[in-house]
Amino acid sequence: MRRVSVLSVRAGEFIKKRETKYVEFDTSFLRRVIVDEHTGDECVILGSPESTFRKACRRDWPFENIDEGANWIIEDARGNDITRKRLSDYDGIARIVPKYGVDRVSDYHSEERFYSSIEDSVEYYD
């Protein structure tokens, strides 16, 4: 097994600021940076080279503003869906995006959304 020096961030941690502190890690696991589309926070995911981006994200769900069970995709820098691609296939910074509309956890638990009715959205004119 080969060991090299890489950025010192554990999987599931958000990157507060980029530092120049390096330590040795086992390179049999790949780390990828995913940006949360809602907050702009960068998070590191971890997985084997054969693991998909989806599997690596679900392994230790770090995104508080996105519901894990919602429809979401991982996009590369060009907007291509790489959710089902292996971690070894893409080494750039990716982002997690809700697939349909806004899928924030706060929206699911909002009392206003839960009890909304058609009467709340209709304007009446005389």
PDB file of C-alpha atoms in Angstrom:
ATOM      1  CA  MET A   1       0.000   0.000   0.000  1.00  0.00           C
ATOM      2  CA  ARG A   2       1.340   3.419  -0.959  1.00  0.00           C
ATOM      3  CA  ARG A   3       1.099   6.373   1.441  1.00  0.00           C
ATOM      4  CA  VAL A   4       1.216  10.002   0.394  1.00  0.00           C
ATOM      5  CA  SER A   5       0.590  13.363   2.043  1.00  0.00           C
ATOM      6  CA  VAL A   6      -2.857  14.839   1.408  1.00  0.00           C
ATOM      7  CA  LEU A   7      -5.130  17.539   2.827  1.00  0.00           C
ATOM      8  CA  SER A   8      -6.002  16.827   6.465  1.00  0.00           C
ATOM      9  CA  VAL A   9      -9.812  16.675   6.509  1.00  0.00           C
ATOM     10  CA  ARG A  10     -11.881  13.759   7.738  1.00  0.00           C
ATOM     11  CA  ALA A  11     -14.888  12.434   5.823  1.00  0.00           C
ATOM     12  CA  GLY A  12     -18.140  14.111   6.810  1.00  0.00           C
ATOM     13  CA  GLU A  13     -16.422  17.300   7.980  1.00  0.00           C
ATOM     14  CA  PHE A  14     -17.137  20.666   6.449  1.00  0.00           C
ATOM     15  CA  ILE A  15     -14.120  22.639   5.331  1.00  0.00           C
ATOM     16  CA  LYS A  16     -14.046  25.803   7.458  1.00  0.00           C
ATOM     17  CA  LYS A  17     -11.046  27.244   5.647  1.00  0.00           C
ATOM     18  CA  ARG A  18      -8.391  25.754   3.482  1.00  0.00           C
ATOM     19  CA  GLU A  19      -5.236  25.091   5.455  1.00  0.00           C
ATOM     20  CA  THR A  20      -1.795  23.910   4.465  1.00  0.00           C
ATOM     21  CA  LYS A  21      -1.544  21.216   7.147  1.00  0.00           C
ATOM     22  CA  TYR A  22      -0.791  17.824   5.616  1.00  0.00           C
ATOM     23  CA  VAL A  23      -0.713  14.361   7.181  1.00  0.00           C
ATOM     24  CA  GLU A  24      -0.465  10.812   5.828  1.00  0.00           C
ATOM     25  CA  PHE A  25      -3.641   8.933   4.855  1.00  0.00           C
ATOM     26  CA  ASP A  26      -4.367   5.528   3.428  1.00  0.00           C
ATOM     27  CA  THR A  27      -4.723   6.134  -0.315  1.00  0.00           C
ATOM     28  CA  SER A  28      -6.870   3.044  -0.887  1.00  0.00           C
ATOM     29  CA  PHE A  29      -9.832   5.332  -0.055  1.00  0.00           C
ATOM     30  CA  LEU A  30     -10.654   8.378  -2.151  1.00  0.00           C
ATOM     31  CA  ARG A  31     -11.828  11.683  -0.744  1.00  0.00           C
ATOM     32  CA  ARG A  32     -13.933  14.048  -2.815  1.00  0.00           C
ATOM     33  CA  VAL A  33     -15.216  17.553  -2.091  1.00  0.00           C
ATOM     34  CA  ILE A  34     -18.968  18.116  -2.479  1.00  0.00           C
ATOM     35  CA  VAL A  35     -20.469  21.623  -2.234  1.00  0.00           C
ATOM     36  CA  ASP A  36     -23.926  21.961  -0.655  1.00  0.00           C
ATOM     37  CA  GLU A  37     -25.988  23.938  -3.201  1.00  0.00           C
ATOM     38  CA  HIS A  38     -28.134  25.568  -0.483  1.00  0.00           C
ATOM     39  CA  THR A  39     -25.430  26.792   1.893  1.00  0.00           C
ATOM     40  CA  GLY A  40     -22.272  26.775  -0.209  1.00  0.00           C
ATOM     41  CA  ASP A  41     -20.503  24.675   2.442  1.00  0.00           C
ATOM     42  CA  GLU A  42     -17.848  22.271   1.212  1.00  0.00           C
ATOM     43  CA  CYS A  43     -17.892  18.744   2.634  1.00  0.00           C
ATOM     44  CA  VAL A  44     -15.533  15.826   2.151  1.00  0.00           C
ATOM     45  CA  ILE A  45     -16.919  12.376   1.332  1.00  0.00           C
ATOM     46  CA  LEU A  46     -14.920   9.160   1.554  1.00  0.00           C
ATOM     47  CA  GLY A  47     -15.141   5.864  -0.297  1.00  0.00           C
ATOM     48  CA  SER A  48     -13.321   3.179  -2.215  1.00  0.00           C
ATOM     49  CA  PRO A  49     -12.398   3.938  -5.852  1.00  0.00           C
ATOM     50  CA  GLU A  50     -15.229   1.633  -7.013  1.00  0.00           C
ATOM     51  CA  SER A  51     -17.824   3.292  -4.756  1.00  0.00           C
ATOM     52  CA  THR A  52     -20.319   5.666  -6.419  1.00  0.00           C
ATOM     53  CA  PHE A  53     -20.775   9.276  -5.383  1.00  0.00           C
ATOM     54  CA  ARG A  54     -24.295   8.424  -4.160  1.00  0.00           C
ATOM     55  CA  LYS A  55     -23.063   5.565  -1.984  1.00  0.00           C
ATOM     56  CA  ALA A  56     -20.233   7.668  -0.537  1.00  0.00           C
ATOM     57  CA  CYS A  57     -22.633  10.500   0.343  1.00  0.00           C
ATOM     58  CA  ARG A  58     -25.178   8.190   1.963  1.00  0.00           C
ATOM     59  CA  ARG A  59     -22.464   6.395   3.953  1.00  0.00           C
ATOM     60  CA  ASP A  60     -22.160   9.338   6.347  1.00  0.00           C
ATOM     61  CA  TRP A  61     -24.768  11.968   5.354  1.00  0.00           C
ATOM     62  CA  PRO A  62     -23.127  15.360   6.009  1.00  0.00           C
ATOM     63  CA  PHE A  63     -25.744  17.660   4.427  1.00  0.00           C
ATOM     64  CA  GLU A  64     -28.083  19.057   7.092  1.00  0.00           C
ATOM     65  CA  ASN A  65     -30.178  21.180   4.705  1.00  0.00           C
ATOM     66  CA  ILE A  66     -30.964  18.390   2.247  1.00  0.00           C
ATOM     67  CA  ASP A  67     -33.150  15.433   3.143  1.00  0.00           C
ATOM     68  CA  GLU A  68     -31.298  12.175   2.495  1.00  0.00           C
ATOM     69  CA  GLY A  69     -34.478  10.504   1.205  1.00  0.00           C
ATOM     70  CA  ALA A  70     -35.297  13.331  -1.223  1.00  0.00           C
ATOM     71  CA  ASN A  71     -34.485  13.343  -4.929  1.00  0.00           C
ATOM     72  CA  TRP A  72     -30.991  14.814  -5.279  1.00  0.00           C
ATOM     73  CA  ILE A  73     -28.115  14.478  -7.702  1.00  0.00           C
ATOM     74  CA  ILE A  74     -24.387  15.140  -7.687  1.00  0.00           C
ATOM     75  CA  GLU A  75     -23.202  17.366 -10.548  1.00  0.00           C
ATOM     76  CA  ASP A  76     -19.711  17.995 -11.867  1.00  0.00           C
ATOM     77  CA  ALA A  77     -18.399  21.466 -12.760  1.00  0.00           C
ATOM     78  CA  ARG A  78     -20.179  21.341 -16.145  1.00  0.00           C
ATOM     79  CA  GLY A  79     -23.558  20.334 -14.697  1.00  0.00           C
ATOM     80  CA  ASN A  80     -23.385  16.660 -15.733  1.00  0.00           C
ATOM     81  CA  ASP A  81     -25.033  14.125 -13.422  1.00  0.00           C
ATOM     82  CA  ILE A  82     -22.264  12.043 -11.804  1.00  0.00           C
ATOM     83  CA  THR A  83     -24.378  10.538  -9.000  1.00  0.00           C
ATOM     84  CA  ARG A  84     -23.927   6.973 -10.233  1.00  0.00           C
ATOM     85  CA  LYS A  85     -20.313   7.390 -11.394  1.00  0.00           C
ATOM     86  CA  ARG A  86     -17.430   5.894  -9.447  1.00  0.00           C
ATOM     87  CA  LEU A  87     -15.313   8.154  -7.247  1.00  0.00           C
ATOM     88  CA  SER A  88     -12.306   7.266  -9.398  1.00  0.00           C
ATOM     89  CA  ASP A  89     -14.050   8.641 -12.527  1.00  0.00           C
ATOM     90  CA  TYR A  90     -14.142  12.284 -11.351  1.00  0.00           C
ATOM     91  CA  ASP A  91     -11.612  14.083  -9.192  1.00  0.00           C
ATOM     92  CA  GLY A  92     -12.863  17.678  -9.263  1.00  0.00           C
ATOM     93  CA  ILE A  93     -15.153  19.558  -6.891  1.00  0.00           C
ATOM     94  CA  ALA A  94     -18.777  18.474  -7.323  1.00  0.00           C
ATOM     95  CA  ARG A  95     -22.041  19.837  -5.917  1.00  0.00           C
ATOM     96  CA  ILE A  96     -25.177  18.265  -4.534  1.00  0.00           C
ATOM     97  CA  VAL A  97     -28.398  19.634  -6.027  1.00  0.00           C
ATOM     98  CA  PRO A  98     -32.069  18.824  -5.306  1.00  0.00           C
ATOM     99  CA  LYS A  99     -33.481  17.124  -8.418  1.00  0.00           C
ATOM    100  CA  TYR A 100     -36.976  18.640  -8.342  1.00  0.00           C
ATOM    101  CA  GLY A 101     -37.627  21.999  -6.697  1.00  0.00           C
ATOM    102  CA  VAL A 102     -36.418  22.766  -3.203  1.00  0.00           C
ATOM    103  CA  ASP A 103     -35.848  19.752  -0.977  1.00  0.00           C
ATOM    104  CA  ARG A 104     -34.601  21.290   2.248  1.00  0.00           C
ATOM    105  CA  VAL A 105     -35.256  19.533   5.528  1.00  0.00           C
ATOM    106  CA  SER A 106     -36.659  22.778   6.929  1.00  0.00           C
ATOM    107  CA  ASP A 107     -39.277  22.842   4.146  1.00  0.00           C
ATOM    108  CA  TYR A 108     -40.518  19.349   5.016  1.00  0.00           C
ATOM    109  CA  HIS A 109     -41.011  20.216   8.657  1.00  0.00           C
ATOM    110  CA  SER A 110     -42.494  23.647   8.094  1.00  0.00           C
ATOM    111  CA  GLU A 111     -45.922  23.916   9.703  1.00  0.00           C
ATOM    112  CA  GLU A 112     -47.022  26.438   7.095  1.00  0.00           C
ATOM    113  CA  ARG A 113     -46.234  24.025   4.246  1.00  0.00           C
ATOM    114  CA  PHE A 114     -47.828  21.089   6.061  1.00  0.00           C
ATOM    115  CA  TYR A 115     -51.156  22.864   6.636  1.00  0.00           C
ATOM    116  CA  SER A 116     -51.324  24.874   3.439  1.00  0.00           C
ATOM    117  CA  SER A 117     -54.500  24.707   1.404  1.00  0.00           C
ATOM    118  CA  ILE A 118     -55.745  26.087  -1.865  1.00  0.00           C
ATOM    119  CA  GLU A 119     -57.623  28.845  -0.007  1.00  0.00           C
ATOM    120  CA  ASP A 120     -54.310  30.289   1.161  1.00  0.00           C
ATOM    121  CA  SER A 121     -53.089  30.773  -2.396  1.00  0.00           C
ATOM    122  CA  VAL A 122     -56.283  32.092  -4.026  1.00  0.00           C
ATOM    123  CA  GLU A 123     -57.096  35.804  -4.212  1.00  0.00           C
ATOM    124  CA  TYR A 124     -60.759  36.782  -4.364  1.00  0.00           C
ATOM    125  CA  TYR A 125     -61.962  39.801  -6.367  1.00  0.00           C
ATOM    126  CA  ASP A 126     -65.383  41.494  -6.265  1.00  0.00           C
TER     127      ASP A 126
END
